[in-house]
Each structure stands twice: as structure tokens, then as C-alpha cells.
Short mmCIF file of C-alpha atoms in Angstrom, two decimals:
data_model
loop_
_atom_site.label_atom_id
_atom_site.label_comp_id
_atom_site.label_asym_id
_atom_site.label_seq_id
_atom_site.Cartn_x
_atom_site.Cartn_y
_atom_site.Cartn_z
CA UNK A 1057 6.60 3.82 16.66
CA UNK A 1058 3.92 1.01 15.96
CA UNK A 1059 0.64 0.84 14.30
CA UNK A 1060 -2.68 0.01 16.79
CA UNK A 1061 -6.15 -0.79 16.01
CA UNK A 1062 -7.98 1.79 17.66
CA UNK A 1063 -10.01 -0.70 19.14
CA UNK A 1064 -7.04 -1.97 20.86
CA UNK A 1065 -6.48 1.32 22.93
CA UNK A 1066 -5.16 0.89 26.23
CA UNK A 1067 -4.68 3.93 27.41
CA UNK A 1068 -1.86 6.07 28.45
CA UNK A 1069 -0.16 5.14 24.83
CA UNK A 1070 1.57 8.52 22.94
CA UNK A 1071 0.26 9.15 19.88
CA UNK A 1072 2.80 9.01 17.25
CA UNK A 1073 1.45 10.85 14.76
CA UNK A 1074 -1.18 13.45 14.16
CA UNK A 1075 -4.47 12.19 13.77
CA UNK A 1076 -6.76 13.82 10.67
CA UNK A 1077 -10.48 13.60 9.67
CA UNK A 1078 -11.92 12.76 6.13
CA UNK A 1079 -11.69 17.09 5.85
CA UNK A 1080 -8.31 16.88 6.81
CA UNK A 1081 -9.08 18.96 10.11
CA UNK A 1082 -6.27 17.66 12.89
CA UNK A 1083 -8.07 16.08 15.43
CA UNK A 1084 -5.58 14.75 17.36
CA UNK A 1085 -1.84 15.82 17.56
CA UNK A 1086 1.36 14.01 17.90
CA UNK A 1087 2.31 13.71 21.60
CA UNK A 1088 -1.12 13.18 23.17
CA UNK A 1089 -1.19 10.72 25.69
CA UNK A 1090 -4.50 8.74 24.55
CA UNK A 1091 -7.47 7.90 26.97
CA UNK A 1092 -9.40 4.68 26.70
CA UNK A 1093 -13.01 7.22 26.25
CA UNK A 1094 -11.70 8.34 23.03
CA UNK A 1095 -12.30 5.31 21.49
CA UNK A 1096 -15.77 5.77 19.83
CA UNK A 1097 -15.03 8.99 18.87
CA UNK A 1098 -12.32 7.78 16.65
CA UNK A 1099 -14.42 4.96 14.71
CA UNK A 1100 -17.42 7.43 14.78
CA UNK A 1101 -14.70 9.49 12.37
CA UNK A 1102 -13.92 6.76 10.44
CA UNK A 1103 -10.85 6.11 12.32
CA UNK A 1104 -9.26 2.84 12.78
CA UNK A 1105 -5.76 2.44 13.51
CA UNK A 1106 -3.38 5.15 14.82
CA UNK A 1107 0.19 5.58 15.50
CA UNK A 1108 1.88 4.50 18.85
CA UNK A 1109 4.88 5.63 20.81
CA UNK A 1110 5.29 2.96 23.42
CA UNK A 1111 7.19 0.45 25.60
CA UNK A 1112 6.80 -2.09 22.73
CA UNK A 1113 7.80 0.17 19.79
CA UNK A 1114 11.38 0.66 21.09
CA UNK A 1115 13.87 -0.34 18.71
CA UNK A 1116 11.13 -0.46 15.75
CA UNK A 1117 12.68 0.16 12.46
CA UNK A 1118 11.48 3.68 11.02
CA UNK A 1119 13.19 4.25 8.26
CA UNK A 1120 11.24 1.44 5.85
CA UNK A 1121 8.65 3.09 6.38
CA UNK A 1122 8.23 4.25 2.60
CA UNK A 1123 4.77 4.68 2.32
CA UNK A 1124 4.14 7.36 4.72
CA UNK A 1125 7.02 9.49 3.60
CA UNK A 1126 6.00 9.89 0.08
CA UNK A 1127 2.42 10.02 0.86
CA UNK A 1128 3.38 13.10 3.75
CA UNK A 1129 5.70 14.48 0.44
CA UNK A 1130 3.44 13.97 -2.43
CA UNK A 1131 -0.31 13.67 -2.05
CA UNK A 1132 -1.50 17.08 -1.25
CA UNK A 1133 0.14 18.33 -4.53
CA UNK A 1134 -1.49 15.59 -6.42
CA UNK A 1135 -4.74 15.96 -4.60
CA UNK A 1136 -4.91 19.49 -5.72
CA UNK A 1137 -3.80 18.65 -9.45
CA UNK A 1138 -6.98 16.10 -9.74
CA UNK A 1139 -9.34 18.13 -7.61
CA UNK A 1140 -8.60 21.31 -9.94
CA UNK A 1141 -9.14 19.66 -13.17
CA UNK A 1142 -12.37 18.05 -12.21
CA UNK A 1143 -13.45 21.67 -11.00
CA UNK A 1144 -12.22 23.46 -13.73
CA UNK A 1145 -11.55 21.25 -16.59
CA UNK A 1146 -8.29 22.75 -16.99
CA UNK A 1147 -5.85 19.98 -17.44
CA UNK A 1148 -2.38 20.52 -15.11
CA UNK A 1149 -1.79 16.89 -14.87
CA UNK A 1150 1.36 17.55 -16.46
CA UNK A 1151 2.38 19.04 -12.49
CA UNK A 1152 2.31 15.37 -11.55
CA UNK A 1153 5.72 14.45 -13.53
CA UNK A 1154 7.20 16.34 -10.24
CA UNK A 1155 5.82 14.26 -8.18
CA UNK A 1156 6.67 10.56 -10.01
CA UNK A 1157 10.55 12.41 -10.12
CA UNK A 1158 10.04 13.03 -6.14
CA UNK A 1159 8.78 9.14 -5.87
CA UNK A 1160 11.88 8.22 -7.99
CA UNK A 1161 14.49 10.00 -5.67
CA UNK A 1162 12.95 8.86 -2.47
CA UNK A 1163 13.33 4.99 -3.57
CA UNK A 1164 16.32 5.31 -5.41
CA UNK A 1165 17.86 7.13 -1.93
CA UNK A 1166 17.25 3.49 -0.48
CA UNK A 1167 18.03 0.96 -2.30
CA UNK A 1168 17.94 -1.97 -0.49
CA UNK A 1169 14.74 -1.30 1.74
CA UNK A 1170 11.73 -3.50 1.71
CA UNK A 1171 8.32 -1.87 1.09
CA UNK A 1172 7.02 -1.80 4.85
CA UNK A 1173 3.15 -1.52 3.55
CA UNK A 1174 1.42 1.07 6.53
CA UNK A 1175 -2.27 -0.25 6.90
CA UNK A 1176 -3.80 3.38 7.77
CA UNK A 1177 -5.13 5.27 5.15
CA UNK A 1178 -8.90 7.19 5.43
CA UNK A 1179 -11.42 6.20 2.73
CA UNK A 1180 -11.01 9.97 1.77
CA UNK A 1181 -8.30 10.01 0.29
CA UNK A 1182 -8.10 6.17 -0.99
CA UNK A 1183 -7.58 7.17 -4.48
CA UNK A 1184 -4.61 9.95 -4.56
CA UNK A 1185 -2.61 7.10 -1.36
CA UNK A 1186 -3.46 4.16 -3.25
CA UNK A 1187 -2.13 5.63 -6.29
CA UNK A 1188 0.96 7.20 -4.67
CA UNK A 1189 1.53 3.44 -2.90
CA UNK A 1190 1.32 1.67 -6.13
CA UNK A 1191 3.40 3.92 -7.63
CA UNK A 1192 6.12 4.22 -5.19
CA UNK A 1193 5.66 -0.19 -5.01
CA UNK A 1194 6.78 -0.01 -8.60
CA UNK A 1195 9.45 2.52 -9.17
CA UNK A 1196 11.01 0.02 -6.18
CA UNK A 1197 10.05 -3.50 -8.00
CA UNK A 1198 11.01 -1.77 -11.82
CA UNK A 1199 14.54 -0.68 -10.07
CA UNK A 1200 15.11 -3.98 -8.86
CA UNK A 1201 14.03 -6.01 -12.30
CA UNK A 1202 16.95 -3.72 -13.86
CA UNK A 1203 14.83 -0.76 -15.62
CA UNK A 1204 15.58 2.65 -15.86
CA UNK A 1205 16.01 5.83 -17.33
CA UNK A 1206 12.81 6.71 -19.49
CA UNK A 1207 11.41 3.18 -19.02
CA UNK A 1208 11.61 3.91 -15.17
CA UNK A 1209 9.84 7.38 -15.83
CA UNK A 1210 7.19 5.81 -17.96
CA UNK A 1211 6.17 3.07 -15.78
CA UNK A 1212 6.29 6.40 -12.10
CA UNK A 1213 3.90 8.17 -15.13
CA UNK A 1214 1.72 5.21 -15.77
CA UNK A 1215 1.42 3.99 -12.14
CA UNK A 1216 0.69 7.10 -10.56
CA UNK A 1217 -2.34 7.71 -12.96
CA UNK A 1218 -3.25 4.55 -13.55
CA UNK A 1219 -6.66 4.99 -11.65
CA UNK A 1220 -7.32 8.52 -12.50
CA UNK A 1221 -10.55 7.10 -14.41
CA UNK A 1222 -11.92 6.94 -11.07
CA UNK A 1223 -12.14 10.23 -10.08
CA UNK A 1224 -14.65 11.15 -12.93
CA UNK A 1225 -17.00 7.89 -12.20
CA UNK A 1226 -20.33 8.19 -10.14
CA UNK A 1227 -19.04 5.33 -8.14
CA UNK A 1228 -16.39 5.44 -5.12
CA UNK A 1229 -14.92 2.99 -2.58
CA UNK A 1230 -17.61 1.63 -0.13
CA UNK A 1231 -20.77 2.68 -2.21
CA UNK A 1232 -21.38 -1.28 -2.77
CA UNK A 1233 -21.12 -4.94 -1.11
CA UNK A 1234 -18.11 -6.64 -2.01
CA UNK A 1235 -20.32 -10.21 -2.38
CA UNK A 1236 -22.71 -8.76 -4.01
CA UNK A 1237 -21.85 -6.81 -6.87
CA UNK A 1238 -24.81 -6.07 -9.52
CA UNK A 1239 -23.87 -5.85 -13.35
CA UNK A 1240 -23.96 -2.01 -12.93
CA UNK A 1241 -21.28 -1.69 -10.32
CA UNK A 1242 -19.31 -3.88 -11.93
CA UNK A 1243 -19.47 -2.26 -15.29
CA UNK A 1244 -19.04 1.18 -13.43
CA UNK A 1245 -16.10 -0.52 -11.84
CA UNK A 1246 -14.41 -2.02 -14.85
CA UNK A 1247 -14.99 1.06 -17.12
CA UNK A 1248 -12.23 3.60 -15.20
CA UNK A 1249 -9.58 2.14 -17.40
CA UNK A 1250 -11.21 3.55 -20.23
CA UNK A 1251 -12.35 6.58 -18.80
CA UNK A 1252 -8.66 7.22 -17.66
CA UNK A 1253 -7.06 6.42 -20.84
CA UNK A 1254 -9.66 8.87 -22.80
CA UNK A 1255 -8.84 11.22 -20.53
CA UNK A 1256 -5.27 11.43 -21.22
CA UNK A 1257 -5.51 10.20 -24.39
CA UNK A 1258 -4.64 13.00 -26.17
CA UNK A 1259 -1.96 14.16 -23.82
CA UNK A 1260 1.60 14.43 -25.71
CA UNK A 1261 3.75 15.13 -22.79
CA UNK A 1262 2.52 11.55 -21.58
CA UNK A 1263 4.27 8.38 -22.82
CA UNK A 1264 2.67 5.79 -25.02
CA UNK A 1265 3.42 3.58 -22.32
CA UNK A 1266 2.13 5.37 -19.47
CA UNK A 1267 -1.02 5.58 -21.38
CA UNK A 1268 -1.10 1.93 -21.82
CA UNK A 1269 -0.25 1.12 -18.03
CA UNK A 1270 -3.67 3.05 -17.52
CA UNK A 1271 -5.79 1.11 -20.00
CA UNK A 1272 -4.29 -2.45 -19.76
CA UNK A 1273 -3.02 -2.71 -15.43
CA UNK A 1274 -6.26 -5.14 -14.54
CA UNK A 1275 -5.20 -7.20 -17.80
CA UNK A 1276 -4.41 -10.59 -16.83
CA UNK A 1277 -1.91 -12.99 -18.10
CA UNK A 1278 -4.65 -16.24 -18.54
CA UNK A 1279 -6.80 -13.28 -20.54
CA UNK A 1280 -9.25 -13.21 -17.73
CA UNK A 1281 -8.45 -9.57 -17.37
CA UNK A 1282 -9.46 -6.07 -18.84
CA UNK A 1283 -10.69 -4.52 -21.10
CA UNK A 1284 -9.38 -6.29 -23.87
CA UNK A 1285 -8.41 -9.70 -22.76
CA UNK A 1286 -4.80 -8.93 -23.92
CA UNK A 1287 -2.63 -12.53 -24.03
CA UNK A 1288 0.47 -12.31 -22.04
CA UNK A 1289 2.48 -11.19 -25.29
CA UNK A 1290 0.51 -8.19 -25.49
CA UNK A 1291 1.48 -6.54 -21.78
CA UNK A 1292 4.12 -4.56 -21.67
CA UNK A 1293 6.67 -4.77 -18.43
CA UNK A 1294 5.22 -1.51 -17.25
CA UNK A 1295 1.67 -3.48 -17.09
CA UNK A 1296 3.20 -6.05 -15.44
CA UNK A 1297 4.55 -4.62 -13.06
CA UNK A 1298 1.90 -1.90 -11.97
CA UNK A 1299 -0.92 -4.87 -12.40
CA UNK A 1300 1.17 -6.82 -9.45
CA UNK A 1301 1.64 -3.88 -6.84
CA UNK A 1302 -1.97 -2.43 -7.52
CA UNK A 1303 -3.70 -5.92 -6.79
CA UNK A 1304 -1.75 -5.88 -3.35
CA UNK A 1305 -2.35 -2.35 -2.46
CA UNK A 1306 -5.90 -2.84 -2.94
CA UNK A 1307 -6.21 -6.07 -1.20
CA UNK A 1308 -4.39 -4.44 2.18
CA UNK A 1309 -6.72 -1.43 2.07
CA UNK A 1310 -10.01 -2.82 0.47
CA UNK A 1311 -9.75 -0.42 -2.43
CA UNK A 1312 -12.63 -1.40 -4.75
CA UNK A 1313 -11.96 -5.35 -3.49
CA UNK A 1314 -12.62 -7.31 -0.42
CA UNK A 1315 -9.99 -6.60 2.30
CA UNK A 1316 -7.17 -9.20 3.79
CA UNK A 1317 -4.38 -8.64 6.25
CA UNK A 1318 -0.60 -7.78 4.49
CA UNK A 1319 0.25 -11.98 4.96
CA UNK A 1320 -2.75 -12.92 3.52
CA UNK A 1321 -2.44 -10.33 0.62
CA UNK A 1322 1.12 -11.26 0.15
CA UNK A 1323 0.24 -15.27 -0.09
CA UNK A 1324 -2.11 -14.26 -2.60
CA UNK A 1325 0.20 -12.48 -4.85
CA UNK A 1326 2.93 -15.23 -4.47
CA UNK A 1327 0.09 -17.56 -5.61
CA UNK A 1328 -0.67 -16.09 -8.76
CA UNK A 1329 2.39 -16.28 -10.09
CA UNK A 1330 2.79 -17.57 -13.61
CA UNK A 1331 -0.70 -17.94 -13.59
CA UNK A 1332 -2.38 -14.68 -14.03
CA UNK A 1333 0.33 -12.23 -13.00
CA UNK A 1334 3.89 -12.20 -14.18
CA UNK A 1335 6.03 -14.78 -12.56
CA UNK A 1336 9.62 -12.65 -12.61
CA UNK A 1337 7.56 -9.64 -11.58
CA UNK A 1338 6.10 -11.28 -8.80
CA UNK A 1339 9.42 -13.05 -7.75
CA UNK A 1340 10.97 -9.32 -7.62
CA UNK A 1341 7.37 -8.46 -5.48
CA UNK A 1342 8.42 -11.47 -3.25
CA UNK A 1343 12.08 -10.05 -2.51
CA UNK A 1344 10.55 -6.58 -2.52
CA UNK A 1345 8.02 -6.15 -0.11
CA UNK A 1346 7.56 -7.06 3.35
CA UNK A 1347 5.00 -9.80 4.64
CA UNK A 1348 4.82 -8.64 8.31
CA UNK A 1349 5.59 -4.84 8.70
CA UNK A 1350 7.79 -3.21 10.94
CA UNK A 1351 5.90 -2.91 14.10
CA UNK A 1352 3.48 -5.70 13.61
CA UNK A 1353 2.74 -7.76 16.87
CA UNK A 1354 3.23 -11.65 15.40
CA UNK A 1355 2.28 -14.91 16.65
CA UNK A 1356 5.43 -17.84 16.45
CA UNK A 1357 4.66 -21.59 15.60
CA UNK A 1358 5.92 -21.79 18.93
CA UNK A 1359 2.75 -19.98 20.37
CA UNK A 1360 5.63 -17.19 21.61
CA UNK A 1361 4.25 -13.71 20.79
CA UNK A 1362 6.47 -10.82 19.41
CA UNK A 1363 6.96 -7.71 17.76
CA UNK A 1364 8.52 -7.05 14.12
CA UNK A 1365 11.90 -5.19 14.70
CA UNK A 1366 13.42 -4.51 11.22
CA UNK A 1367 13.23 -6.80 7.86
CA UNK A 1368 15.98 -8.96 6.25
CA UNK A 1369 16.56 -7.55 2.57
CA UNK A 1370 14.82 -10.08 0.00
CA UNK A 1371 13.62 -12.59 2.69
CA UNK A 1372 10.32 -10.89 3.65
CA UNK A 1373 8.91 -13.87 5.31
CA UNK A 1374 11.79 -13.86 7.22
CA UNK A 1375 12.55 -10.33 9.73
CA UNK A 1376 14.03 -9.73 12.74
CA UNK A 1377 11.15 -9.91 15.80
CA UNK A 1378 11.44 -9.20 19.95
CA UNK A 1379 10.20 -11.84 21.95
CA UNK A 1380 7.52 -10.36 23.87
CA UNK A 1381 5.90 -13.21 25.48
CA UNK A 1382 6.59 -16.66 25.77
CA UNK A 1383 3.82 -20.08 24.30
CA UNK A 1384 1.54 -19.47 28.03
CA UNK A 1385 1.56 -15.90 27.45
CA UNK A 1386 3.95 -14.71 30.15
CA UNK A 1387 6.15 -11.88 29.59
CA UNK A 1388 9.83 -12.45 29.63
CA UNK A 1389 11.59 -10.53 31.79
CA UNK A 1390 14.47 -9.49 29.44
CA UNK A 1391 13.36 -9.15 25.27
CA UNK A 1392 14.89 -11.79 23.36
CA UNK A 1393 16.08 -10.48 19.98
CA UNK A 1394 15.14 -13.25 17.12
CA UNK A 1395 16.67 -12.84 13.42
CA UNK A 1396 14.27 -15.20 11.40
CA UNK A 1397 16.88 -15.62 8.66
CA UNK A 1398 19.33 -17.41 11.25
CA UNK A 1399 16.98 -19.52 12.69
CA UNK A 1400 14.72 -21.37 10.49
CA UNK A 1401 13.05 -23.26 12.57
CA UNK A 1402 10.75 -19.99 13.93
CA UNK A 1403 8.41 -19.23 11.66
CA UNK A 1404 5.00 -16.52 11.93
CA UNK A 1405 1.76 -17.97 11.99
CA UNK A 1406 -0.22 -15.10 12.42
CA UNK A 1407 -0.31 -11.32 12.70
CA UNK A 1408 -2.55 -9.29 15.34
CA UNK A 1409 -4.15 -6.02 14.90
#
């Protein structure tokens, strides 16, 4: 199974899996051989990349694929938590420690995967995946940096709600330009920290720290952050942490922030290391997370074209790739199997939708 831009449809590809509208109506179902003249159709719905069984996805690693699992396991139960409160106003947030304990088991079950980031998510349901993602990115990254117990419960807690200020604000994802941003939108923008911590404020089966992963995660450690400027003394590890995977998360998927592809994303987090995000944090990010997905069709420095296989554990820059096609863009007639960690001299220069 592999990822395409729908744009990229060939035709005669097997869809992977089910494809839903922003209503969540199936539109199409897994095992439908896909026709070139559904291609407007798709991006009409909003649409964009689908996924492929196919010649080229033999041998593609499935099981890293984290994201997907606990967003299939977990966001319909936290959509309906959110959706009922801001209906009702009665507050069953607590129902959401189930699903941080499901997040919990399903990274702890694999300890020594790296966080294959998907690239499809609707603009629908940005808010409940993004927040599922982030906190799924930093159970894995607080495991790894040696937390646990009630720390490792605080920080699911914290990340999993730590942009529930944003479902009671007037603004949402793609209301604005990205380069032009008037004082409004960004005040809008900056205030669901605070509207997220009031709203949970007074909760007492939520952590002290959870509450403060809400409030402080878009603190910075150079105190160009918010809302409060907090020095680097002042941020816990849970803020750390959660302010690391949620700037990545929303870079991939253009959540509130311009959009880059995963490499690009991932360059941008290594760079900010020790500068405004934690440097320890960010080297855990680095052996955490995986630059070029499983399934992504890379570019060599060799001009050879191929397709990511599987990753090597803490060397994300690094996987194991197929040989598709050779510098002139022939095919070769027999795959050649590449592990990146054995042979330093092929690096990826660029990754194609």
C-alpha cells in the first residue's frame, strides 16, 4: 500500500482504502479499481491523495504506519466527546482519558517504530487527527526521552487537548491567507490557548500539567512564543515536547500554518533546535520520526528514482528504498533493494507526490 496524489491517477490502480467525504459518507470503497475520469470528482470533494494497492507498493512496510491506526481507533470517540459538549455544554471530556490510555498501548506495543507521518487527512476533521497525531508523536518521543507512568499520562492528557480552544473560536483552518494574516486572525489564532485552558480550567480530574501543555505548547524557548513569553526555565518537559511534534504536524498538513512536504518539515524542526525548541527533545524527534515515509516515491543524488521500503530505527534520513528506475529514467528490469544505512554514499534529494 502507497499514498498517491490524486492528481497522479493512472488508472487501473486498487484503491487501498475507503475513500470518505467531509460528512463522512463513503464514497469510494476499498478494492475499486480507479478510472482516470474520477479525477475531478475527487478534488471537487476536497480530495487529494488516496491509498494505492499496486505493482510499486509490494513489499511496502505497513505496520509503521501509526497514524492511521490510532486515528481509525480513536477519533470518532473523540469527535463525539467535543461535538457533544459544544452542543450541549455538558462537559464528558473526562471520556477522552480512554482514548490517551488507547494511544499509550498502541505505541508502547511498538517500541522501536518510527512515526511514518500519513499526509491524508480532510480539512474536516483537521482538529480531532491533528490532535490525535500530536498526541500519539509524543507519547512515542516522551517514551523514548525516558518518561513514564503519570508523567507519560499527563503529557497523552495535555497533547490530546492541547488545541481544544479551537473548537469554540469563530475561526477554522482555511478561513484566511497564510501571507497575509490581519491583526484579527492572528489574535483569533493566538487566543485558543487561552480559550482551551479556561475551558478546562476548572477540571480536577485533569493534571496541572496537562493544563499547562494547553496554555504554554506555542511557547518558545528564545521567548518569542505564547501567551506569556515564558523563558526556557519556565516550560515544563510536557511543553517541550508537545510544542516540537505539534509544529511538525501542522507544517505536513497546513494546520493553521503554511504547508511543506514531511523533508522539508523535518529540516525545519532539526533547525530549530536549541534555538527556539528544545534541543534533547528535538534530538529524540530526529531518531523518532521518519523523514521520507514508507511508500514515498524518492529521488537519489544519483538521479535513480525509488520507492521507500521500510525505515532504519533512529536513522530517519536513512531507510531502506527499491530502485525503481535508473539516472535516464529507465526501469530496471529486476528491483534493486538499497539499505541507506549501509551505503552512505546514496542519499534522497527529493520526494514526489
Amino acid at each position: 500500500m502507497r499514498r498517491i496524489s490524486v492528481e497522479n491517477i493512472k488508472g487501473k490502480e486498487i484503491l487501498a482504502r475507503d475513500v470518505y467525504d467531509d460528512m463522512g459518507t463513503i464514497l469510494m470503497v476499498a478494492g475499486t479499481k480507479i478510472k482516470k475520469k474520477y479525477i475531478q470528482r475527487l478534488l471537487a470533494l476536497g480530495v487529494k491523495n488516496i491509498y494505492v494497492e499496486d505493482e510499486l507498493a509490494i513489499g511496502v512496510y505497513e505496520e509503521g504506519d501509526m497514524e492511521n491506526q490510532i486515528k481509525e481507533q480513536c477519533q470518532e470517540i473523540m469527535q463525539d466527546v467535543l461535538e457533544h459538549y459544544l452542543t450541549t455544554g455538558y462537559n464528558e471530556l473526562d471520556r477522552l482519558q480512554r482514548v490517551s490510555q488507547e494511544v499509550i498501548l498502541n505505541v508502547m506495543e511498538k517500541p522501536q517504530v518510527m512515526y511514518n507521518i500519513a499526509g491524508v487527512r480532510r480539512k474536516s476533521e483537521s482538529m480531532y487527527s491533528h490532535s490525535l497525531s500530536v498526541c500519539a508523536m509524543s507519547v512515542m518521543l516522551a517514551l523514548r526521552y525516558g518518561l513514564s507512568g503519570k508523567k507519560l499520562e499527563n503529557i497523552a492528557m495535555g497533547s490530546l487537548l492541547h488545541d481544544v480552544g479551537f473548537s469554540v473560536l469563530s475561526i477554522h483552518n482555511g478561513d484566511f491567507s497564510y501571507n497575509m494574516l490581519s491583526n484579527k486572525e492572528l489574535h483569533d489564532i493566538k487566543m485558543h490557548v487561552i480559550t482551551g485552558f479556561e475551558l478546562v480550567e476548572k477540571e480536577t480530574w485533569l493534571s496541572k500539567e496537562a493544563k499547562e501543555i494547553i496554555l504554554s505548547h506555542h511557547e518558545r524557548l528564545d521567548q518569542s512564543g505564547y501567551p506569556r513569553r515564558l523563558s526556557s526555565k519556565k516550560q515544563g518537559i510536557g511543553v517541550r515536547i508537545v510544542a516540537v511534534c505539534d509544529e511538525f504536524d501542522r507544517m505536513v498538513y497546513g494546520y493553521f500554518t503554511k504547508q511543506f512536504k514531511v523533508p522539508e518539515a523535518f529540516e525545519r524542526i532539526m533547525s530549530q533546535g536549541g534555538k527556539t525548541l528544545d534541543e534533547k527533545v528535538v534530538k529524540t524527534f530526529y531518531e523518532s520520526v521518519a523523514a521520507y515515509p514508507n511508500g514515498s516515491i524518492v529521488v537519489t543524488n544519483t538521479g535513480e528514482m525509488g520507492i521507500v521500503l521500510r525505515q532504519n530505527y533512529k536513522l530517519p534520513m536513512h531507510p531502506v528504498i527499491r530502485l525503481l528506475r535508473d539516472a535516464h529514467g529507465k526501469k530496471y528490469k529486476n528491483w534493486v533493494e538499497k539499505d541507506m544505512s549501509k551505503d552512505v554514499s546514496i542519499l534522497i534529494n527529493d520526494i514526489i507526490d
